[in-house]
PDB file of C-alpha atoms in Angstrom:
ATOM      1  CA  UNK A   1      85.235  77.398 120.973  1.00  0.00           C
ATOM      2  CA  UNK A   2      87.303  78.351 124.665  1.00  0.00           C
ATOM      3  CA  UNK A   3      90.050  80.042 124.279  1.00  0.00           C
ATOM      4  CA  UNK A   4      93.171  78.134 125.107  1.00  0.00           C
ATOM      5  CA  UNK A   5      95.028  79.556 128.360  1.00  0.00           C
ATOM      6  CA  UNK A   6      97.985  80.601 126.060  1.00  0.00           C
ATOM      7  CA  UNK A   7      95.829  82.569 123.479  1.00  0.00           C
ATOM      8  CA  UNK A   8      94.458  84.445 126.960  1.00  0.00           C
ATOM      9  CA  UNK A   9      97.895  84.760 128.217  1.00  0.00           C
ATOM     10  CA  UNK A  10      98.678  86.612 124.565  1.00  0.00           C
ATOM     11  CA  UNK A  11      95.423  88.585 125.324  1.00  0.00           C
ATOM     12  CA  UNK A  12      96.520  90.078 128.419  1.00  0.00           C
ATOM     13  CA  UNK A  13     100.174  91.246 126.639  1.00  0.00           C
ATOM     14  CA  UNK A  14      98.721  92.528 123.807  1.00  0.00           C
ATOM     15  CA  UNK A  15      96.954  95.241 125.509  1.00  0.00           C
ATOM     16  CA  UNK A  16     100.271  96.930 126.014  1.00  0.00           C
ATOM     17  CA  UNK A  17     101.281  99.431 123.513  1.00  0.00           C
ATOM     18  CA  UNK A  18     103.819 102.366 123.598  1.00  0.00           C
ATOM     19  CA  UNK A  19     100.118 104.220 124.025  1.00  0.00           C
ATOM     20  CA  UNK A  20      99.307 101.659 126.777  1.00  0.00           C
ATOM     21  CA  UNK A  21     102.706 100.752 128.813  1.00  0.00           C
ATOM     22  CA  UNK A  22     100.976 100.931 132.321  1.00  0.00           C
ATOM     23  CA  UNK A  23      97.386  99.734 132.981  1.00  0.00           C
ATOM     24  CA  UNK A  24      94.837  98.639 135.784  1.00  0.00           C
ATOM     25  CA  UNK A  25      93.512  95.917 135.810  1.00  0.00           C
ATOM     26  CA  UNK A  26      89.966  97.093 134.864  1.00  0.00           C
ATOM     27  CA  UNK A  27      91.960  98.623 131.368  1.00  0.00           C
ATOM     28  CA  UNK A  28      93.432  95.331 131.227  1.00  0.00           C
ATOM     29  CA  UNK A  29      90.140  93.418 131.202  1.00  0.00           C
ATOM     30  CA  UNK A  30      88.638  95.705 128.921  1.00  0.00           C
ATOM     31  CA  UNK A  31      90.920  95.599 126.392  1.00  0.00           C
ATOM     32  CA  UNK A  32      91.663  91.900 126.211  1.00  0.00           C
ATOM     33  CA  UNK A  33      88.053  91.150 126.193  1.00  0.00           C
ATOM     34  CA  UNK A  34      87.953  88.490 129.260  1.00  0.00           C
ATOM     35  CA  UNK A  35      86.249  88.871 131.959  1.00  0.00           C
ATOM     36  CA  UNK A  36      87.724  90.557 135.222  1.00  0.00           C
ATOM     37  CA  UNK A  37      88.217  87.771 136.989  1.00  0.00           C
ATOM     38  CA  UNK A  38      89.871  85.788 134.232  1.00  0.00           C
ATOM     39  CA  UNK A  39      92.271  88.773 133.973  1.00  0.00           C
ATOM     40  CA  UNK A  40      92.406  88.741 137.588  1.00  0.00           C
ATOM     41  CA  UNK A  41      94.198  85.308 137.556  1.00  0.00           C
ATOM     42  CA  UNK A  42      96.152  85.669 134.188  1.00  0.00           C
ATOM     43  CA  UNK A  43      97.680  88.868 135.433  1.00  0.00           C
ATOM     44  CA  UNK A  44      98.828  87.043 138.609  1.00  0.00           C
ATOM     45  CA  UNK A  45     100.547  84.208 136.971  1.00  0.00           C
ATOM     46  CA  UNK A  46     102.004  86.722 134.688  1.00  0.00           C
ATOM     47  CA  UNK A  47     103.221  88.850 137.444  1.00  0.00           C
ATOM     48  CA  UNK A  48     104.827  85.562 139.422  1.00  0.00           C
ATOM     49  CA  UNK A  49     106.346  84.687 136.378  1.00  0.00           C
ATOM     50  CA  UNK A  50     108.359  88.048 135.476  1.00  0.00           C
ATOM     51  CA  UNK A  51     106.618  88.557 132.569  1.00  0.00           C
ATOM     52  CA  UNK A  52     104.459  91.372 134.159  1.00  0.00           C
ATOM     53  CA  UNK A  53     105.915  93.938 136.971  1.00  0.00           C
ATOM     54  CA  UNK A  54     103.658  96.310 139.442  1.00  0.00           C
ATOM     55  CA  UNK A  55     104.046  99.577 140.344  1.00  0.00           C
ATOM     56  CA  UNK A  56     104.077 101.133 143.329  1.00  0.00           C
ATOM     57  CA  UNK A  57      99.962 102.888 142.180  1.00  0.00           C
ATOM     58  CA  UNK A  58      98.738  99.695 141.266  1.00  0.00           C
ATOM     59  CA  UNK A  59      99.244  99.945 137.424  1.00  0.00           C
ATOM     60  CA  UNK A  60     100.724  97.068 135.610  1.00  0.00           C
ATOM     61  CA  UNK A  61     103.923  96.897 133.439  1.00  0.00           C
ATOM     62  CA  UNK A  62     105.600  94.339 131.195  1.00  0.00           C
ATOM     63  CA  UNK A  63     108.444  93.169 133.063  1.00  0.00           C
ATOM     64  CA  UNK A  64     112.038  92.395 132.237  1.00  0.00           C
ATOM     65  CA  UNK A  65     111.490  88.653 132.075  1.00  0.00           C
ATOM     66  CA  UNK A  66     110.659  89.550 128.333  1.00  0.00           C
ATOM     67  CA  UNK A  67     113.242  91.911 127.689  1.00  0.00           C
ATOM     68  CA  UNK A  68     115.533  88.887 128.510  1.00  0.00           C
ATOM     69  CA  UNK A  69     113.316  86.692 126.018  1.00  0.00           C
ATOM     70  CA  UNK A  70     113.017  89.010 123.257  1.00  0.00           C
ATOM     71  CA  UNK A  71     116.819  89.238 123.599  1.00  0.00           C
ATOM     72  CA  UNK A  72     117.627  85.702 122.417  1.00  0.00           C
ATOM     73  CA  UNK A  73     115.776  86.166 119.311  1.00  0.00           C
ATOM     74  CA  UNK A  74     118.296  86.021 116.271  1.00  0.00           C
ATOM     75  CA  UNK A  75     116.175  89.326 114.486  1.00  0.00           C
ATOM     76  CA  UNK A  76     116.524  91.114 117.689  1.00  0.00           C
ATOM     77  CA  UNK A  77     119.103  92.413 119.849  1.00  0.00           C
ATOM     78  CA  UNK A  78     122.112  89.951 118.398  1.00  0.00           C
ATOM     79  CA  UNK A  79     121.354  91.606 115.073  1.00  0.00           C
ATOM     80  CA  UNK A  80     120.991  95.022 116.586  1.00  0.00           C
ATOM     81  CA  UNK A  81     124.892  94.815 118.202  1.00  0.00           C
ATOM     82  CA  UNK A  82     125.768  93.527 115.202  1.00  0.00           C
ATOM     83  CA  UNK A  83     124.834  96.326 113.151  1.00  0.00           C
ATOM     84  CA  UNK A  84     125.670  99.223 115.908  1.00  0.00           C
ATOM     85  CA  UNK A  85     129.092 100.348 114.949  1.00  0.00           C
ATOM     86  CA  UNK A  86     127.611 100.945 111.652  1.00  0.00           C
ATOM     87  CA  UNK A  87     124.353 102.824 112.212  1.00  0.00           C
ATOM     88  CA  UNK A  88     126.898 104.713 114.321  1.00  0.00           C
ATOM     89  CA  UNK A  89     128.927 105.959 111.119  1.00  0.00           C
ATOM     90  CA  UNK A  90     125.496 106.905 109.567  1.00  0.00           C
ATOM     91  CA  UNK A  91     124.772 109.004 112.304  1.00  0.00           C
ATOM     92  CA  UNK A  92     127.871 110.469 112.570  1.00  0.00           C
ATOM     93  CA  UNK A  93     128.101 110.988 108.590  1.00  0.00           C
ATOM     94  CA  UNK A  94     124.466 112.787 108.859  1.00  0.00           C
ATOM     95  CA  UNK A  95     123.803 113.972 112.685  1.00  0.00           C
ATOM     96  CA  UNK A  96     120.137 113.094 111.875  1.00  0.00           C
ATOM     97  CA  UNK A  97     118.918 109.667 111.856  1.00  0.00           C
ATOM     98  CA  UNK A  98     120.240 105.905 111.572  1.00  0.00           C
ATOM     99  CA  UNK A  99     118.396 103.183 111.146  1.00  0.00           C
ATOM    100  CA  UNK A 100     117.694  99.167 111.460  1.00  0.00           C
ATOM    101  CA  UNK A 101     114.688  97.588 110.976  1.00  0.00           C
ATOM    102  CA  UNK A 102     112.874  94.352 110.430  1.00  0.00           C
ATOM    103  CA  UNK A 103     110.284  92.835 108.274  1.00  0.00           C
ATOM    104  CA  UNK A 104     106.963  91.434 110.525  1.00  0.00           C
ATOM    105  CA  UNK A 105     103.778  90.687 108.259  1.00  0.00           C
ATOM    106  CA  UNK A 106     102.919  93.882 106.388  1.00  0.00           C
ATOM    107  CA  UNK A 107     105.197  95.823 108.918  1.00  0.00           C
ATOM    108  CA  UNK A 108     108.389  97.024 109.534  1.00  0.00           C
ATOM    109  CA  UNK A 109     109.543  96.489 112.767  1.00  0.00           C
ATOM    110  CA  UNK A 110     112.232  99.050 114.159  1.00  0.00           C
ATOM    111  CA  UNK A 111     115.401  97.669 116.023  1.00  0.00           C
ATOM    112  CA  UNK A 112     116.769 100.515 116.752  1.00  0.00           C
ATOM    113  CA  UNK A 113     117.508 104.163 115.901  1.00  0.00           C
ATOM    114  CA  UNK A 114     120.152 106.709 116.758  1.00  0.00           C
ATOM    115  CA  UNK A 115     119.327 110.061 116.628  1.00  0.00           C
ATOM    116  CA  UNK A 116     120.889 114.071 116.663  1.00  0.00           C
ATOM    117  CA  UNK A 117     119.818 116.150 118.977  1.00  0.00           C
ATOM    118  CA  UNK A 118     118.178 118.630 116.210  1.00  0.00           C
ATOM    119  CA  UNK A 119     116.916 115.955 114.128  1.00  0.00           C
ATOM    120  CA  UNK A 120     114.199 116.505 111.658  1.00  0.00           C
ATOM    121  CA  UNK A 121     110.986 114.398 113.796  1.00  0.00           C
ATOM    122  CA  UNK A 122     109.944 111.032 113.004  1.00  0.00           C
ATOM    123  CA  UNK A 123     107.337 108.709 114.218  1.00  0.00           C
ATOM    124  CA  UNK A 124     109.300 105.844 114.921  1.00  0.00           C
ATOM    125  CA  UNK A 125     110.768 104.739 117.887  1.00  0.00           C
ATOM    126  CA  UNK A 126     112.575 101.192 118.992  1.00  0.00           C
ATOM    127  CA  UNK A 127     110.321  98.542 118.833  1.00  0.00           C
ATOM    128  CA  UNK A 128     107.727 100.542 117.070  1.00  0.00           C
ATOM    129  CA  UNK A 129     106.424  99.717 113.419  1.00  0.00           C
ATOM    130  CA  UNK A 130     104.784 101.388 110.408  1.00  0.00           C
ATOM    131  CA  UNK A 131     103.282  99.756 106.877  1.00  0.00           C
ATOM    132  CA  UNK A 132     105.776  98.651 104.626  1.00  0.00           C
ATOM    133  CA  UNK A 133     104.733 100.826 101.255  1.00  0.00           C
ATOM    134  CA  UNK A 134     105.068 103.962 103.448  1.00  0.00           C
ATOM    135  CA  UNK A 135     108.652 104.025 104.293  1.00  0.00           C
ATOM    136  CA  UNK A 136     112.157 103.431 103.068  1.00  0.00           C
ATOM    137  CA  UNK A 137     113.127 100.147 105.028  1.00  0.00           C
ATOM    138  CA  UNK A 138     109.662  98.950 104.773  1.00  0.00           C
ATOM    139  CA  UNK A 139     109.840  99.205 100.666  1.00  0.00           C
ATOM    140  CA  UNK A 140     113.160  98.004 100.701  1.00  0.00           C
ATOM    141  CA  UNK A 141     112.199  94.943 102.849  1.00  0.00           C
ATOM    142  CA  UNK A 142     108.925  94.144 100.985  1.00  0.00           C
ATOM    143  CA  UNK A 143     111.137  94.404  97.319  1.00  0.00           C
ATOM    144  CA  UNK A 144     112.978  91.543  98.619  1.00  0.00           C
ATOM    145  CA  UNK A 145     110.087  89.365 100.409  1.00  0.00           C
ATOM    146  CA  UNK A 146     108.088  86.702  99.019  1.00  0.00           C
ATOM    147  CA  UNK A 147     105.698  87.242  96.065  1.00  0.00           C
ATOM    148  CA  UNK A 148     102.579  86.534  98.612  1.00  0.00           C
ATOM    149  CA  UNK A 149     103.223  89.466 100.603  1.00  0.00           C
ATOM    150  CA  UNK A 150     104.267  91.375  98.052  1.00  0.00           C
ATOM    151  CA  UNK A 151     100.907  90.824  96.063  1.00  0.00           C
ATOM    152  CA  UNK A 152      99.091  91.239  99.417  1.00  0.00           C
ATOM    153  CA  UNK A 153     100.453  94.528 100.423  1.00  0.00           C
ATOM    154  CA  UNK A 154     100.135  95.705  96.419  1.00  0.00           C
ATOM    155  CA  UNK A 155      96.450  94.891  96.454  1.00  0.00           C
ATOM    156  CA  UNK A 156      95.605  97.217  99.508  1.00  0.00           C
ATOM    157  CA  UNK A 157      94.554  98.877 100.595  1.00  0.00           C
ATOM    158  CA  UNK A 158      97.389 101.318 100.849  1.00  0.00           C
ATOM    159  CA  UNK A 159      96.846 103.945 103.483  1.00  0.00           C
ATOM    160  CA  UNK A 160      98.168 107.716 102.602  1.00  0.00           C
ATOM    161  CA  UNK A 161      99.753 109.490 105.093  1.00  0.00           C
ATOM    162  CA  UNK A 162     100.804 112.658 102.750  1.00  0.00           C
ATOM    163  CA  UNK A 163     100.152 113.180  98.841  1.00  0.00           C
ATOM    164  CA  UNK A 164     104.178 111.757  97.946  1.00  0.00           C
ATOM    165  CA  UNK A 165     103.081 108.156  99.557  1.00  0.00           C
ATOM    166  CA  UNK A 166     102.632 105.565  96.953  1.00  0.00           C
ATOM    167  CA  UNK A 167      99.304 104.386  97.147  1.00  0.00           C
ATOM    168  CA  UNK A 168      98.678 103.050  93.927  1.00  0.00           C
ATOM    169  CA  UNK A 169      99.276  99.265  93.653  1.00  0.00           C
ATOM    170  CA  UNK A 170     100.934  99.590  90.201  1.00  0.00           C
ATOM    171  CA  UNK A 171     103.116 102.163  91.108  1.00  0.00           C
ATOM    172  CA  UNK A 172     104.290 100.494  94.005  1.00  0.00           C
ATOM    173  CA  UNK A 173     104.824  97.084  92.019  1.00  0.00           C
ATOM    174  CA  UNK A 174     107.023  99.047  89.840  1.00  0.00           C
ATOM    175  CA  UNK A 175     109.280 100.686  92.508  1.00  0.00           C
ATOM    176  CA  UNK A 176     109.909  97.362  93.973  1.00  0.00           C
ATOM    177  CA  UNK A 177     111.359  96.328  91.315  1.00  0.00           C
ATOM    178  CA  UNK A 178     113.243  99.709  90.813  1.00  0.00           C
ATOM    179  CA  UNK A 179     114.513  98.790  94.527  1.00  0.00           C
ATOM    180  CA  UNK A 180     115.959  95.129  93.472  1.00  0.00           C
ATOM    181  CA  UNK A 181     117.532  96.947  90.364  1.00  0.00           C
ATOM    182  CA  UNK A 182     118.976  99.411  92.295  1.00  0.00           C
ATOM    183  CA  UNK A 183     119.886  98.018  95.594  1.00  0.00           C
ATOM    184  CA  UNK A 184     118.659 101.016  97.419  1.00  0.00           C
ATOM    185  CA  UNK A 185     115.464 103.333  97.694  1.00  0.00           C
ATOM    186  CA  UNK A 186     114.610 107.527  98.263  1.00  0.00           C
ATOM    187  CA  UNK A 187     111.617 107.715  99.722  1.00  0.00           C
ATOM    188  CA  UNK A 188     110.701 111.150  99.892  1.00  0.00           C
ATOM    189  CA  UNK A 189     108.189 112.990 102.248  1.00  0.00           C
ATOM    190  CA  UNK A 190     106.189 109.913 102.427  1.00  0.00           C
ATOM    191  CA  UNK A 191     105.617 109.731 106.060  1.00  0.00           C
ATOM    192  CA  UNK A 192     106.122 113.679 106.555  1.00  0.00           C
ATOM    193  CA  UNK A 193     106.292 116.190 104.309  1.00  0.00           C
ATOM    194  CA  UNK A 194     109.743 117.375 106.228  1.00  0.00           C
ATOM    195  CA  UNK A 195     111.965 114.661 105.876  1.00  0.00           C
ATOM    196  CA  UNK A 196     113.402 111.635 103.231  1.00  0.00           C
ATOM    197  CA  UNK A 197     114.880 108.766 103.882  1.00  0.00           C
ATOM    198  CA  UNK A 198     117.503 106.762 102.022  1.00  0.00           C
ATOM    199  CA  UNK A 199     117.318 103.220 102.752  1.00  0.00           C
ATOM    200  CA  UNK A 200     118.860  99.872 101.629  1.00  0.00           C
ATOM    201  CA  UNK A 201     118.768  96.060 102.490  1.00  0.00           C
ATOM    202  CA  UNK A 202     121.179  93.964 104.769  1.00  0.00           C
ATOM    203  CA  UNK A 203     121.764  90.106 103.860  1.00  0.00           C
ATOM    204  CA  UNK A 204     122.279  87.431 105.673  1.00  0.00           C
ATOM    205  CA  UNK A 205     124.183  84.046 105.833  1.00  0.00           C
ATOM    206  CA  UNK A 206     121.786  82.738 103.048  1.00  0.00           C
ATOM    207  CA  UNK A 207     122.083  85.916 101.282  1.00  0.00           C
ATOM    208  CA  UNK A 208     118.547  86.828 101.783  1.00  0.00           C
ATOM    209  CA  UNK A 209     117.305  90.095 102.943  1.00  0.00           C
ATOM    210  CA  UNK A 210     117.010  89.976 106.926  1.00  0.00           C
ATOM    211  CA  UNK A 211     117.033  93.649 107.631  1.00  0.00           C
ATOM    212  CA  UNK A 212     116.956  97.248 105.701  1.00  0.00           C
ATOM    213  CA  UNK A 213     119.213 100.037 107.093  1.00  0.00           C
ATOM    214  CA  UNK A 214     118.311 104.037 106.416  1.00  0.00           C
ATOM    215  CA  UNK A 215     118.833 107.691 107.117  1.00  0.00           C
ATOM    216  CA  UNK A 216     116.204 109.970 107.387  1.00  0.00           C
ATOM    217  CA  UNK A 217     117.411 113.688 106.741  1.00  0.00           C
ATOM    218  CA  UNK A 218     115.188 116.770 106.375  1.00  0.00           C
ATOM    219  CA  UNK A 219     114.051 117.428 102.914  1.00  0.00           C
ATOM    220  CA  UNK A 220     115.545 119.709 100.840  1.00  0.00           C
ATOM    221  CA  UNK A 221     118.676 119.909 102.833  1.00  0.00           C
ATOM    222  CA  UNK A 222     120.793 117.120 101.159  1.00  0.00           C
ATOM    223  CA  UNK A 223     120.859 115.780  97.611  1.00  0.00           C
ATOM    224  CA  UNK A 224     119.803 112.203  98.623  1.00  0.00           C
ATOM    225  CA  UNK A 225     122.362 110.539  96.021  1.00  0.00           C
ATOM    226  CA  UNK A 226     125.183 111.669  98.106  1.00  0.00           C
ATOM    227  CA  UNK A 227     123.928 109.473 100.963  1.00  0.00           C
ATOM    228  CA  UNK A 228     123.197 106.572  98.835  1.00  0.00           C
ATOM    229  CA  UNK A 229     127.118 105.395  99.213  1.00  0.00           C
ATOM    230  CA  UNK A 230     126.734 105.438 102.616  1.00  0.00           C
ATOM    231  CA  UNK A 231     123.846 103.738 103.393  1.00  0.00           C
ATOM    232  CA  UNK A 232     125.051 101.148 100.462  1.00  0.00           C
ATOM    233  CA  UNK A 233     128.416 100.900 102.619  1.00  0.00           C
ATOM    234  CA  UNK A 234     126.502 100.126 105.996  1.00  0.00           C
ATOM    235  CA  UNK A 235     124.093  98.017 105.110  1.00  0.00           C
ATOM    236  CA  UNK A 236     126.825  95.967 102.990  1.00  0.00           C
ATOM    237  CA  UNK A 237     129.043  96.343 106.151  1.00  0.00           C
ATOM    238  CA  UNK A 238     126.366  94.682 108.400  1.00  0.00           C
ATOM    239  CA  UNK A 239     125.441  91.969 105.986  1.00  0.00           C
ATOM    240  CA  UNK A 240     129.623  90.867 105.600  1.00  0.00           C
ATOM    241  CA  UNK A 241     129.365  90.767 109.621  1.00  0.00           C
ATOM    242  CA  UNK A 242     126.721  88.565 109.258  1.00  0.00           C
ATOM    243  CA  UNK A 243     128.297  86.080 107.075  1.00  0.00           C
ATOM    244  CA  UNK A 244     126.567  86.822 103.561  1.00  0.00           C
ATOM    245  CA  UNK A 245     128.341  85.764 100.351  1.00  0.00           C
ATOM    246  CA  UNK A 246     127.516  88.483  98.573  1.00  0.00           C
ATOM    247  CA  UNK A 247     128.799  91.240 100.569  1.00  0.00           C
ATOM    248  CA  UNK A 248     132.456  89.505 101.161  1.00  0.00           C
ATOM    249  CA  UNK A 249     133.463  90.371  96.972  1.00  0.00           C
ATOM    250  CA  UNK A 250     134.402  94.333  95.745  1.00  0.00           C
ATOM    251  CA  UNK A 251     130.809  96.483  96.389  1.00  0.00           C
ATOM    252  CA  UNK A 252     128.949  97.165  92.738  1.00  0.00           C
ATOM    253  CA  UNK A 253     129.210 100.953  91.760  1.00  0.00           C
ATOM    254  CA  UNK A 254     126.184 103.135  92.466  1.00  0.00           C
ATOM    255  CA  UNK A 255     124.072 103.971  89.569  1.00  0.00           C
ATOM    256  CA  UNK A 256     124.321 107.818  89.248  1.00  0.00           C
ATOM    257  CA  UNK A 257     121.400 109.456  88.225  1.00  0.00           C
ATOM    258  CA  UNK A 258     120.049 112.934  88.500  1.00  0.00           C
ATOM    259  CA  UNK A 259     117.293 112.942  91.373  1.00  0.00           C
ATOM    260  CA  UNK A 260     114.167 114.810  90.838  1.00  0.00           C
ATOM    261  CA  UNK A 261     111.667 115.549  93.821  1.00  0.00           C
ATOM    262  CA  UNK A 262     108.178 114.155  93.843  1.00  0.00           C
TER     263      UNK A 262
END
């Protein structure tokens, strides 16, 4: 069957990546799988249309056009400001790092992230994503998804990126539902074995879970409970902005227990 003209289009900008933000043309071709002349032509309508920009060496770019797009979308930038002068008192609370993110297939998609100077490292970055079992927003968004997904992602396979990820179905079905009990998640040294994260859900107008909020501290520095509150209060904070029910009554009190590392 041909390939529609849109579905090449989507070709072309799928090749960029934050590992591929500038190509040539050749790269282009390559990696989209059509042929160099059908690139050749795609790339130029793209370019006429904003949606591509070239540099001065020849390399192509995405262009702003999209920015401007991707700005209209209601999980995207609107929800971003919304939750800025929060993630700011995260960050300011913890000097490390603060949080949003968004739930795309078996992915969470990161809308933005402020960050201290001496931060512990993490891989993500604004726009970036990583599997949902693996991190705190990404369990605390697939606790509240739909039982498909949730099923889907629990059935693997699970990749391990240290020993502390959960990559046992089971185990992860149970700490989703430790997650809805709880209204929050630790996930500790799951990504790297340097740092935690302490994450919790934002609602929206419907009261469903639209976004997850966290810190990510070093490990061992903190005792994670004491940042529970304060992720709790944000993400709460955010969802009242956006018009949730549940977040306009008095917050729940945290259930205090002792936490024990991995």
């Amino acid at each position: 069957m041909t390939a529609s003209v849109s579905s090449r289009l989507l070709a072309v900008l799928r090749t960029f990546s934050h590992r591929t933000p500038s190509q040539t043309l050749s790269e282009i071709s390559r990696r989209s799988g059509l042929p160099l002349t059908t690139t050749h032509r795609l790339v130029r309508e793209l370019l006429q249309g904003g949606a591509l920009e070239r540099d001065a060496d020849g390399r192509y770019r995405i262009g702003l056009w999209l920015w401007e797009l991707a700005a209209l979308a209601p999980r995207g930038l609107g929800l971003r400001e919304l939750a800025m002068p929060f993630l700011e008192d995260v960050f300011e609370a913890t000097r490390q790092h603060a949080q949003l993110a968004v739930l795309d297939g078996a992915d969470a998609v990161f809308l933005e992230r402020i960050s201290g100077r001496g931060a512990v490292h993490v891989f993500t970055r604004v726009g970036g994503r990583l599997p949902l079992h693996a991190t705190g927003v990404g369990l605390v968004l697939l606790a509240h998804a739909d039982r498909e997904l949730q099923e889907t992602v629990i059935a693997g396979p699970l990749k391990r990126f240290t020993r502390h990820t959960v990559a046992d179905g089971e185990q992860l079905r149970r700490r989703l539902a430790d997650i809805r009990r709880d209204g929050y998640v630790i996930s500790s040294r799951a990504i790297e074995e340097i740092s935690l994260s302490v994450a919790a859900p934002v609602y929206g107008a419907d009261d469903r879970v639209v976004a997850a909020v966290s810190t990510v501290v070093p490990y061992g520095r903190h005792d994670p409970l004491t940042l529970v509150p304060l992720i709790k209060a944000a993400a709460r904070g955010i969802s009242r902005v956006l018009g949730a029910p549940s977040a306009t009554g008095l917050p729940k009190s945290v259930r205090r227990t002792s936490w024990q590392p991995d």
